[in-house]
Coordinates of N, CA and C and ligand atoms in Angstrom, one line a residue:
M1 N 120.7 83.5 91.7 CA 119.8 82.2 90.4 C 119.0 83.2 91.4
R2 N 117.5 83.0 91.0 CA 116.1 84.0 91.9 C 115.7 82.3 92.2
K3 N 115.4 82.3 93.8 CA 114.8 80.8 94.3 C 113.4 81.2 94.5
A4 N 113.0 79.8 93.8 CA 111.5 79.9 93.6 C 110.8 79.6 94.5
L5 N 109.5 80.6 95.1 CA 108.6 80.4 95.0 C 107.7 79.6 95.2
I6 N 106.7 79.3 95.9 CA 105.6 78.1 95.2 C 104.5 78.8 96.8
A7 N 103.5 80.1 95.9 CA 102.9 80.8 96.9 C 100.9 80.0 97.0
G8 N 100.5 79.9 98.4 CA 99.0 78.9 98.0 C 97.9 80.1 98.9
N9 N 97.1 80.9 98.0 CA 96.4 81.5 97.7 C 94.9 80.7 98.6
W10 N 94.2 80.6 99.8 CA 93.4 79.8 99.9 C 91.7 80.4 99.4
K11 N 92.3 82.0 99.1 CA 90.8 82.9 98.8 C 89.9 82.3 99.9
M12 N 88.3 82.6 99.9 CA 88.0 82.7 101.1 C 87.2 81.1 101.3
N13 N 88.7 79.8 101.9 CA 88.0 78.8 102.5 C 88.4 78.2 103.5
K14 N 88.4 77.5 104.3 CA 88.7 76.9 105.1 C 88.5 77.2 106.9
T15 N 87.6 76.3 106.6 CA 87.4 76.4 108.7 C 88.9 76.8 109.6
L16 N 89.1 76.7 110.8 CA 89.9 76.4 111.6 C 89.9 75.1 111.2
A17 N 89.5 73.9 112.0 CA 90.3 72.3 111.9 C 90.7 72.5 110.7
E18 N 89.2 72.8 109.8 CA 90.0 72.7 108.1 C 91.6 73.5 107.4
A19 N 91.3 74.2 108.4 CA 93.3 74.6 107.9 C 94.3 74.3 108.7
R20 N 94.0 73.8 109.8 CA 94.9 73.1 110.8 C 95.6 72.1 110.2
E21 N 94.4 71.0 109.9 CA 94.2 69.4 109.0 C 95.3 69.9 108.3
L22 N 95.2 70.6 107.3 CA 96.2 71.2 105.8 C 97.5 71.2 105.6
V23 N 97.4 72.6 107.0 CA 99.2 72.5 107.5 C 99.4 71.4 108.2
A24 N 99.5 70.8 109.3 CA 99.5 69.7 109.8 C 100.2 68.6 108.4
G25 N 99.1 68.5 106.9 CA 99.4 67.2 105.9 C 100.6 68.6 105.0
I26 N 100.6 69.2 105.2 CA 101.8 69.9 104.2 C 103.0 69.7 105.0
R27 N 102.5 70.1 106.2 CA 104.0 70.4 107.2 C 104.8 69.0 106.8
E28 N 104.2 67.7 106.8 CA 104.2 66.6 106.9 C 105.0 66.4 105.6
Q29 N 104.4 66.8 104.7 CA 104.7 66.1 103.3 C 106.3 67.3 102.7
I30 N 106.5 68.2 103.5 CA 107.3 68.8 102.5 C 109.0 68.5 103.7
V31 N 109.0 67.9 104.4 CA 109.4 67.6 105.1 C 110.6 66.5 104.9
K32 N 109.5 65.6 103.7 CA 110.3 64.6 103.0 C 111.3 65.7 101.8
I33 N 110.9 66.1 100.8 CA 110.7 67.0 99.9 C 112.6 66.8 100.2
N34 N 113.9 66.3 98.9 CA 115.0 67.2 99.4 C 114.7 67.8 98.6
N35 N 115.9 69.3 99.0 CA 116.0 70.7 98.3 C 115.1 70.9 98.8
I36 N 113.9 71.2 100.0 CA 113.4 71.9 100.5 C 113.8 73.1 100.6
G37 N 115.2 73.6 101.0 CA 115.7 74.7 101.1 C 115.8 75.8 99.5
D38 N 115.7 75.3 98.7 CA 115.6 76.3 97.2 C 114.7 76.2 96.9
V39 N 113.3 76.1 98.4 CA 112.1 77.2 97.6 C 111.2 77.4 99.3
D40 N 110.2 79.2 98.0 CA 110.2 79.6 99.8 C 108.7 78.7 99.6
V41 N 108.4 78.9 100.1 CA 106.8 78.2 100.6 C 105.7 78.6 101.7
L42 N 104.9 79.0 100.8 CA 104.4 80.4 101.5 C 103.1 79.9 101.3
I43 N 101.8 80.2 102.4 CA 100.5 80.4 102.6 C 100.1 81.9 102.6
C44 N 98.6 81.7 102.2 CA 98.3 83.1 102.1 C 96.8 82.7 102.7
P45 N 95.7 82.7 103.9 CA 94.8 81.7 104.1 C 94.2 83.4 104.6
P46 N 92.5 83.1 104.9 CA 91.6 84.4 105.0 C 92.3 85.0 105.9
F47 N 91.7 86.0 106.5 CA 92.1 87.2 108.0 C 91.6 86.5 109.2
Q48 N 90.1 86.0 109.3 CA 90.4 85.0 110.5 C 91.8 84.0 110.4
L49 N 92.5 83.3 109.8 CA 93.1 82.6 110.3 C 94.5 83.1 110.4
L50 N 94.7 83.7 109.9 CA 95.6 84.3 110.1 C 97.1 83.8 111.6
M51 N 96.5 84.3 112.9 CA 97.4 83.9 113.9 C 97.4 82.7 114.0
P52 N 96.4 82.0 114.4 CA 96.2 81.0 114.4 C 97.0 79.9 113.1
M53 N 97.1 80.4 111.8 CA 98.1 79.8 110.7 C 99.5 80.5 111.4
A54 N 99.9 81.4 111.9 CA 101.2 81.8 112.4 C 101.4 80.0 113.6
K55 N 100.9 79.8 114.2 CA 101.1 79.3 115.3 C 101.7 77.9 114.3
A56 N 101.2 77.7 113.9 CA 100.6 75.8 113.0 C 102.0 76.3 112.1
I57 N 102.4 76.9 111.5 CA 104.2 76.5 111.0 C 104.6 77.3 112.0
D58 N 104.5 77.2 112.3 CA 105.3 77.8 113.3 C 107.0 76.5 114.2
G59 N 108.2 77.0 113.0 CA 109.4 76.0 113.2 C 109.7 75.5 111.6
S60 N 108.3 75.5 111.1 CA 108.9 75.2 109.8 C 109.3 76.0 108.9
C61 N 109.4 76.0 107.3 CA 110.0 76.7 105.8 C 109.0 77.8 106.1
I62 N 107.8 76.7 106.4 CA 106.0 78.2 105.8 C 106.5 79.1 106.6
M63 N 105.8 80.4 104.9 CA 106.5 81.6 105.6 C 104.8 82.3 105.4
L64 N 104.0 83.0 105.9 CA 102.9 83.6 106.1 C 102.2 84.4 105.1
G65 N 101.5 84.5 104.7 CA 101.1 86.2 103.3 C 99.3 85.9 103.6
A66 N 99.0 87.0 103.6 CA 97.3 87.4 103.4 C 97.5 88.3 101.4
Q67 N 95.9 87.9 101.9 CA 95.5 88.3 100.3 C 94.3 89.5 100.0
N68 N 95.3 90.5 100.9 CA 94.8 91.8 100.5 C 94.7 92.7 101.6
A69 N 95.3 93.8 102.0 CA 95.4 95.6 102.6 C 95.1 96.5 102.1
H70 N 95.0 96.9 103.5 CA 93.7 98.4 102.9 C 95.5 99.0 103.2
H71 N 95.4 100.8 101.8 CA 96.4 101.4 102.1 C 97.3 102.0 103.3
E72 N 95.5 102.4 104.2 CA 95.7 103.4 105.1 C 96.9 102.5 106.2
P73 N 97.3 103.6 107.1 CA 97.9 102.9 108.7 C 96.9 102.6 109.2
F74 N 95.2 103.2 109.8 CA 94.9 102.5 110.7 C 93.9 104.1 110.1
G75 N 92.3 103.9 111.2 CA 92.1 104.9 111.0 C 90.2 104.2 110.8
A76 N 88.9 105.0 110.4 CA 88.0 103.9 109.9 C 87.8 103.4 109.3
F77 N 88.0 103.0 108.7 CA 87.5 101.7 107.3 C 87.4 100.4 108.0
T78 N 86.2 100.4 108.1 CA 85.4 99.2 108.4 C 85.0 97.8 107.4
G79 N 86.3 97.1 108.3 CA 86.2 95.6 107.3 C 87.3 96.0 106.8
E80 N 87.9 96.6 106.9 CA 90.2 96.7 106.5 C 90.7 95.7 107.3
V81 N 92.1 95.6 107.2 CA 92.7 95.8 107.8 C 94.6 96.1 107.4
S82 N 94.6 96.4 107.6 CA 95.9 97.7 107.3 C 97.2 97.0 107.3
V83 N 98.5 97.2 107.3 CA 100.1 96.7 107.1 C 100.3 96.1 108.2
S84 N 100.4 97.0 108.8 CA 100.9 96.5 110.2 C 99.9 96.2 110.9
M85 N 99.0 96.0 110.7 CA 98.2 94.5 111.6 C 98.5 93.4 111.0
L86 N 98.8 93.2 109.4 CA 99.1 91.9 108.9 C 100.1 91.4 109.9
K87 N 101.1 92.7 109.7 CA 101.9 91.9 110.6 C 102.8 91.8 111.2
D88 N 101.8 92.4 113.2 CA 101.7 91.7 113.7 C 101.1 91.0 113.8
A89 N 100.4 89.9 112.8 CA 100.0 88.9 112.8 C 100.1 88.0 112.1
G90 N 102.4 88.6 112.2 CA 103.2 87.3 111.7 C 103.1 87.2 109.9
C91 N 102.8 87.9 109.1 CA 102.9 88.2 108.4 C 104.1 88.2 107.3
T92 N 104.2 87.7 106.2 CA 105.5 88.6 105.9 C 105.5 89.2 104.0
H93 N 104.2 88.9 103.8 CA 104.1 88.7 102.5 C 102.6 89.0 102.5
V94 N 102.0 90.2 101.5 CA 100.2 89.9 101.1 C 100.2 90.3 99.4
I95 N 99.1 89.4 98.9 CA 98.9 89.5 98.1 C 99.0 91.1 97.5
I96 N 98.7 91.6 96.1 CA 97.8 93.2 95.7 C 97.3 92.2 94.8
G97 N 96.3 93.9 94.3 CA 95.7 93.1 93.0 C 95.5 91.5 92.5
H98 N 94.5 91.1 93.2 CA 94.6 89.7 92.2 C 93.2 90.1 91.6
S99 N 93.0 89.3 90.6 CA 92.4 89.8 89.0 C 90.9 89.4 89.8
E100 N 91.0 88.8 91.5 CA 89.3 88.9 92.2 C 88.9 90.4 92.4
R101 N 90.3 90.4 93.2 CA 90.3 92.1 93.7 C 89.3 93.1 92.6
R102 N 90.2 92.8 91.9 CA 90.6 93.4 90.8 C 88.6 93.7 90.8
R103 N 88.5 92.3 89.4 CA 86.9 92.2 89.0 C 85.5 92.4 90.2
L104 N 85.7 91.6 91.1 CA 84.7 91.8 91.5 C 84.8 92.8 93.0
F105 N 86.3 94.0 93.3 CA 86.2 94.5 94.5 C 85.7 96.0 93.9
G106 N 86.6 95.8 92.4 CA 87.1 97.1 92.1 C 88.2 97.9 91.9
E107 N 88.7 97.6 92.8 CA 90.0 97.8 92.4 C 91.5 97.6 91.1
D108 N 91.1 99.4 90.7 CA 91.8 99.5 89.8 C 93.8 100.6 90.4
N109 N 93.9 100.3 89.0 CA 95.8 100.5 89.1 C 95.9 101.3 89.9
A110 N 95.1 102.4 90.3 CA 95.1 103.7 91.0 C 95.6 103.6 92.3
L111 N 94.5 102.5 93.1 CA 94.4 101.9 94.2 C 95.5 101.0 94.6
L112 N 95.5 100.1 93.7 CA 96.9 99.4 93.9 C 98.1 100.0 94.4
A113 N 98.6 100.6 93.2 CA 99.8 101.3 93.5 C 100.2 101.4 94.9
K114 N 99.2 102.0 94.9 CA 99.0 103.0 96.7 C 99.2 101.5 97.6
K115 N 98.9 100.2 97.5 CA 98.6 99.0 98.4 C 100.0 98.9 98.1
V116 N 100.5 98.7 96.9 CA 101.3 98.3 96.8 C 102.7 99.0 98.0
R117 N 102.6 100.3 97.2 CA 103.6 101.0 98.6 C 103.2 100.7 99.6
A118 N 102.8 101.2 100.5 CA 102.2 100.8 101.7 C 102.5 99.8 102.2
V119 N 101.8 98.2 101.7 CA 102.5 96.5 101.7 C 104.8 96.9 102.3
L120 N 104.8 97.4 101.4 CA 107.3 98.2 100.7 C 106.8 98.8 101.7
H121 N 106.1 99.2 102.3 CA 106.5 100.5 103.0 C 106.4 100.7 104.8
G122 N 106.0 98.7 105.0 CA 105.7 98.5 105.6 C 106.6 97.3 106.2
D123 N 107.8 97.6 105.1 CA 108.6 95.8 104.7 C 108.4 94.4 105.0
L124 N 106.4 95.0 104.0 CA 106.5 93.2 103.8 C 107.0 92.4 102.4
T125 N 106.5 91.9 101.9 CA 107.1 91.7 99.9 C 105.4 91.8 99.8
A126 N 105.1 93.0 98.4 CA 104.3 92.4 98.0 C 103.8 91.7 96.7
I127 N 103.4 90.6 96.4 CA 102.9 90.2 95.3 C 101.9 90.8 94.4
Y128 N 102.7 91.4 93.7 CA 101.6 92.3 92.9 C 101.4 91.4 91.7
C129 N 100.0 91.5 91.4 CA 99.3 90.3 90.7 C 99.0 91.0 89.1
V130 N 99.2 90.6 87.9 CA 98.8 91.6 86.7 C 98.4 90.0 85.5
G131 N 97.5 90.4 84.6 CA 97.0 89.4 84.1 C 95.8 89.9 82.6
E132 N 95.8 89.2 81.6 CA 94.8 90.0 80.5 C 93.2 88.6 80.6
T133 N 92.8 89.4 80.5 CA 90.9 88.7 80.0 C 91.3 87.7 79.0
L134 N 90.5 86.9 79.0 CA 90.1 85.9 77.8 C 90.0 87.0 76.1
E135 N 89.4 87.7 76.4 CA 88.4 88.8 75.0 C 90.1 89.7 74.7
E136 N 90.7 90.3 76.2 CA 91.5 90.8 76.1 C 93.3 89.9 74.9
R137 N 93.2 88.7 75.7 CA 94.1 87.9 74.7 C 93.9 87.6 73.1
E138 N 92.5 87.1 73.3 CA 92.1 87.3 72.2 C 91.8 88.5 70.8
A139 N 91.9 89.6 71.6 CA 92.0 91.1 71.1 C 93.5 91.2 71.1
N140 N 94.0 90.2 70.8 CA 96.0 90.4 70.9 C 96.2 91.4 71.6
Q141 N 95.7 92.2 73.3 CA 96.1 93.2 73.7 C 96.9 93.3 75.0
T142 N 97.5 91.9 74.9 CA 97.9 90.9 76.0 C 98.9 92.1 77.1
D143 N 99.9 92.4 75.7 CA 101.7 93.3 76.0 C 100.5 94.6 76.5
R144 N 100.1 94.7 76.1 CA 99.1 96.7 76.7 C 98.8 96.2 77.5
V145 N 98.1 95.5 77.8 CA 97.2 94.9 79.4 C 98.9 94.9 80.7
I146 N 99.2 94.1 80.1 CA 100.3 93.3 81.3 C 101.4 95.1 81.3
R147 N 101.6 95.7 80.6 CA 102.4 96.9 80.3 C 101.9 97.8 81.3
A148 N 100.5 98.3 81.3 CA 99.7 98.7 82.0 C 99.9 99.1 83.5
Q149 N 99.9 97.4 83.6 CA 99.5 97.1 84.9 C 100.4 97.2 85.8
V150 N 101.6 97.2 84.8 CA 102.8 96.8 85.3 C 104.0 98.5 85.3
A151 N 103.3 99.4 84.4 CA 103.6 100.8 84.4 C 102.8 101.9 85.8
A152 N 101.6 101.3 85.9 CA 100.4 101.8 86.4 C 101.0 101.5 88.5
V153 N 101.5 101.1 88.4 CA 102.2 100.7 89.6 C 103.6 100.3 89.7
I154 N 104.5 100.0 89.5 CA 105.9 99.2 89.5 C 106.3 100.8 89.2
A155 N 106.8 101.1 90.1 CA 107.9 102.6 89.9 C 109.1 102.6 90.5
R156 N 110.8 103.7 89.4 CA 112.1 103.6 90.2 C 111.9 103.6 91.6
D157 N 111.0 104.0 92.2 CA 111.3 104.5 93.6 C 110.8 103.2 95.0
I158 N 110.4 102.5 94.0 CA 109.4 101.3 95.4 C 110.6 100.6 95.2
S159 N 110.9 100.1 96.2 CA 111.9 99.1 96.2 C 112.0 97.9 96.1
S160 N 112.7 97.4 94.7 CA 112.7 95.8 94.5 C 112.8 95.2 95.2
D161 N 113.2 95.2 96.7 CA 113.8 94.0 97.5 C 113.1 93.3 97.5
R162 N 111.6 93.7 97.9 CA 110.7 93.1 98.3 C 109.3 93.1 97.6
L163 N 109.3 93.0 96.0 CA 109.0 92.9 95.4 C 108.9 91.7 94.4
V164 N 107.4 91.6 94.4 CA 107.0 89.8 93.4 C 106.3 90.7 92.5
I165 N 106.2 89.8 91.4 CA 105.2 90.2 90.2 C 104.4 88.2 90.3
A166 N 103.4 88.6 89.7 CA 102.6 87.8 89.9 C 101.5 87.4 88.5
Y167 N 101.9 86.5 87.1 CA 101.6 86.7 86.0 C 100.3 85.5 85.8
E168 N 99.2 86.4 86.3 CA 97.9 85.5 86.5 C 96.7 85.8 85.4
P169 N 96.8 85.2 84.1 CA 95.8 85.4 83.3 C 95.2 85.3 83.9
V170 N 93.8 86.0 83.5 CA 92.3 85.2 84.0 C 91.3 84.7 84.1
W171 N 91.9 84.2 82.5 CA 91.3 82.6 81.4 C 91.2 81.5 82.6
A172 N 92.5 81.3 82.9 CA 93.1 80.4 82.9 C 92.6 80.4 84.9
I173 N 92.5 81.6 85.9 CA 92.2 81.5 87.0 C 90.6 80.3 87.8
G174 N 90.6 79.5 88.0 CA 89.8 78.7 89.3 C 89.5 77.7 87.3
T175 N 89.2 78.0 86.4 CA 89.1 77.4 85.2 C 89.5 76.4 84.5
G176 N 90.7 75.6 84.9 CA 90.9 74.5 84.5 C 92.1 75.0 83.4
R177 N 92.1 75.7 82.6 CA 92.9 76.0 81.5 C 93.9 76.6 82.1
T178 N 94.8 76.4 81.4 CA 96.8 76.6 82.1 C 97.3 77.5 80.6
A179 N 98.1 78.6 80.8 CA 98.8 79.4 79.7 C 99.8 78.3 79.4
T180 N 99.7 78.2 77.9 CA 100.8 77.3 77.8 C 102.2 77.7 77.9
T181 N 103.5 77.3 78.4 CA 104.7 77.1 78.4 C 105.3 78.0 77.4
E182 N 104.4 78.2 76.4 CA 105.1 79.3 75.4 C 104.7 80.5 76.1
Q183 N 102.7 80.7 75.7 CA 102.4 81.9 77.4 C 103.0 82.4 78.5
A184 N 103.3 80.9 79.1 CA 103.5 82.5 80.4 C 105.2 82.4 80.4
Q185 N 106.3 82.1 79.4 CA 107.5 82.8 79.2 C 107.7 83.7 79.2
A186 N 106.9 84.1 77.6 CA 106.3 85.4 76.4 C 106.6 86.4 77.9
V187 N 105.4 86.3 78.4 CA 104.4 87.4 79.2 C 105.8 87.2 80.6
H188 N 106.1 86.4 80.9 CA 107.1 86.5 81.9 C 108.5 87.5 81.4
A189 N 109.0 86.8 80.2 CA 109.3 87.5 79.5 C 110.1 89.3 79.6
A190 N 109.0 89.5 78.9 CA 107.9 90.4 78.9 C 108.0 91.7 79.8
I191 N 107.5 91.7 81.0 CA 107.8 91.3 82.3 C 108.9 92.2 82.9
R192 N 110.0 91.4 82.4 CA 111.6 91.2 82.9 C 111.6 92.4 82.2
S193 N 111.6 92.1 80.4 CA 112.6 93.5 80.2 C 111.7 94.9 80.4
Q194 N 110.4 94.9 81.1 CA 109.9 96.0 81.9 C 110.2 96.5 82.3
L195 N 110.8 95.4 83.5 CA 111.6 96.0 84.9 C 112.4 96.4 85.0
A196 N 113.4 95.8 83.6 CA 114.8 95.8 83.6 C 114.8 98.0 83.0
E197 N 113.8 98.0 82.5 CA 113.2 99.5 81.6 C 113.3 100.2 83.0
I198 N 112.4 100.0 83.8 CA 111.9 101.0 85.5 C 112.9 100.7 86.2
Y199 N 113.6 99.6 86.7 CA 115.0 99.5 87.3 C 116.5 99.3 87.2
D200 N 117.2 98.2 86.5 CA 118.0 97.7 85.3 C 118.6 96.9 85.1
L201 N 118.8 95.8 84.2 CA 118.6 94.6 84.3 C 119.0 94.1 85.3
A202 N 119.9 94.3 86.6 CA 120.9 93.3 87.5 C 118.8 93.8 88.2
I203 N 118.7 94.6 88.2 CA 118.1 94.4 89.1 C 117.0 93.5 88.7
S204 N 116.7 93.7 87.5 CA 115.3 92.7 86.7 C 115.3 91.1 87.1
K205 N 116.7 91.7 87.3 CA 117.1 89.2 87.3 C 116.1 89.0 88.5
K206 N 117.1 90.1 89.4 CA 116.8 89.6 90.8 C 115.2 89.5 90.9
I207 N 114.4 90.3 90.5 CA 112.9 89.9 90.7 C 111.9 89.0 90.6
R208 N 111.5 87.5 91.0 CA 110.5 86.5 90.8 C 109.4 87.1 90.2
V209 N 109.0 86.6 88.7 CA 108.0 86.9 88.3 C 107.1 85.6 88.5
L210 N 106.3 85.2 89.1 CA 105.2 84.1 89.4 C 104.7 83.9 88.8
Y211 N 104.4 82.8 88.5 CA 102.7 82.8 87.2 C 101.8 82.0 88.2
G212 N 100.0 82.1 87.9 CA 99.6 81.8 88.8 C 97.9 81.5 87.7
G213 N 97.4 80.4 87.6 CA 96.4 80.5 86.5 C 96.8 78.6 86.2
S214 N 95.4 78.0 86.8 CA 95.7 76.6 87.2 C 96.9 75.7 87.5
M215 N 97.6 75.8 88.1 CA 98.6 76.0 88.4 C 98.5 74.1 89.1
K216 N 98.3 72.8 89.2 CA 98.5 72.1 89.0 C 100.0 71.0 89.5
P217 N 99.8 70.2 89.9 CA 101.1 69.2 90.0 C 101.2 68.4 88.2
D218 N 100.2 68.7 87.5 CA 100.2 67.7 86.6 C 101.4 68.8 85.3
N219 N 100.8 70.1 86.1 CA 101.3 71.0 84.8 C 102.4 72.0 85.1
A220 N 102.4 71.8 86.6 CA 104.0 72.3 86.5 C 104.6 72.5 86.9
G221 N 105.4 71.8 86.8 CA 106.8 70.8 86.3 C 107.6 72.1 85.0
Q222 N 106.8 70.9 84.3 CA 106.8 72.9 82.4 C 106.8 73.6 82.8
L223 N 106.1 73.8 83.4 CA 105.7 75.6 83.7 C 107.1 76.3 84.2
L224 N 107.2 75.2 85.6 CA 108.3 75.4 86.6 C 109.6 75.5 85.8
Q225 N 109.7 74.7 85.2 CA 110.9 74.8 83.9 C 111.6 76.2 83.4
Q226 N 110.5 76.8 82.9 CA 110.8 77.9 82.1 C 111.4 79.2 82.5
P227 N 112.6 79.6 81.6 CA 113.4 80.1 82.1 C 113.2 81.7 83.3
D228 N 111.7 82.7 83.0 CA 111.5 83.2 84.0 C 109.8 83.0 84.4
V229 N 110.0 82.1 84.1 CA 109.3 81.2 85.7 C 109.2 81.0 87.4
D230 N 109.7 81.5 87.8 CA 109.4 81.7 89.0 C 109.2 81.3 90.3
G231 N 108.4 80.7 90.0 CA 107.1 80.4 90.7 C 106.3 79.7 91.0
G232 N 104.9 79.8 91.6 CA 103.3 80.0 91.3 C 103.2 80.1 92.4
L233 N 101.9 81.5 92.0 CA 100.5 81.5 93.3 C 99.3 80.4 92.4
I234 N 99.2 80.4 93.6 CA 97.9 78.5 92.9 C 96.9 79.0 94.0
G235 N 96.4 78.2 93.0 CA 94.7 79.0 93.8 C 93.9 77.6 94.6
G236 N 93.1 76.9 93.3 CA 92.8 75.7 93.9 C 93.9 74.1 94.9
A237 N 94.9 73.9 94.3 CA 95.6 73.0 94.1 C 95.8 73.6 95.5
C238 N 96.2 75.0 95.7 CA 97.3 74.9 97.1 C 95.7 74.4 98.2
L239 N 94.4 73.6 98.3 CA 93.1 73.4 99.1 C 94.1 72.4 99.4
S240 N 94.5 71.4 98.6 CA 95.1 70.1 98.9 C 96.8 70.1 99.6
A241 N 96.6 69.8 100.6 CA 98.2 69.7 101.3 C 99.1 68.4 100.7
S242 N 98.6 67.5 99.3 CA 99.2 66.5 98.8 C 99.2 66.5 97.4
D243 N 98.3 67.6 96.0 CA 98.7 68.6 95.4 C 99.7 69.8 96.0
F244 N 99.0 70.1 96.8 CA 100.2 71.3 97.3 C 101.9 70.7 97.6
S245 N 101.7 69.6 97.9 CA 103.5 69.5 98.1 C 103.6 68.8 97.0
A246 N 102.9 68.7 96.0 CA 103.4 68.1 95.0 C 104.9 69.7 94.1
I247 N 103.5 69.7 94.2 CA 103.9 71.1 94.1 C 104.9 71.6 94.3
I248 N 104.9 71.9 94.8 CA 106.1 72.5 95.5 C 107.9 71.4 95.3
S249 N 107.6 70.1 95.2 CA 108.1 68.9 95.4 C 109.0 69.3 94.2
L250 N 107.9 69.6 93.3 CA 108.2 69.6 91.5 C 109.1 71.0 91.3
A251 N 109.2 72.2 92.2 CA 109.6 73.9 91.9 C 110.8 73.1 93.1
A252 N 111.6 72.0 93.7 CA 112.6 71.8 94.3 C 113.2 71.0 93.7
S253 N 112.2 70.2 92.1 CA 113.7 69.5 91.5 C 114.4 70.2 90.1
V254 N 113.4 71.7 89.8 CA 114.3 72.1 88.9 C 115.4 72.4 88.6
S255 N 116.1 72.3 87.2 CA 117.2 73.1 87.9 C 117.8 73.6 86.1
K256 N 117.8 75.0 86.5 CA 117.8 75.8 85.8 C 119.5 76.1 85.0
Ligands
LIG301 C1 94.2 82.1 92.5 O1 93.4 82.6 92.6 O2 95.5 83.1 91.9 C2 95.0 81.1 91.1 C3 96.1 80.6 90.4 O3 93.8 80.3 91.0 P1 94.2 78.9 90.5 O4 95.0 77.9 90.7 O5 92.0 77.8 91.5 O6 93.9 78.8 89.2

């Protein structure tokens, strides 16, 4: 079975003092969770916090990820950070293609394909985000859009071992509006069947597909119970130790 992954995307939030307090709070709460070993826990702070947070999580089960990476290994790319630098800072995961990167920073599928390859080539896990806008959903374009986002980036020659997909409907991110369990499960199942076409059925069953979009303690339980929802990519709720820990606890208690 797929082990649940609960990942917190801190976005551009937290000073060092605030970050230390948040991680201390998460550590304190998750040690009380039964079956915590059944869940992978990941925090993705902004770049300036990666090294201190690597220290702050030391000795816990929490893993460290980044929110973006450049696809080139080094060079004249002012303001950018490479995969090997992230690895050096203690990261094991990198979020690629978050809808805010696509929308606000013009990252397209072609660029994201390079980034995913760079992350996997650097032996880190790529969490590749896909999702439709509200207009696309209302125009019944959800399947087509998600299929195109997956097809443009995920190919048979890409290692599936360290690949995670995050389905994040753009209209649900930071809006308080969550996909229904049926909507989420339908898209997750479609992604998995596309992964079976790209790789094969056995591999598709091993790749985790996370849900993201206003996941909170009061809706996470139902979403996480869906057969093809293998965890969550959490924005707003991961900035609170109690909310993030509550979602982790729900993931640990789900039996599928
Ligand atoms: C996100 O940014 O990946 C996200 C899912 O945000 P929120 O949980 O706040 O909707």
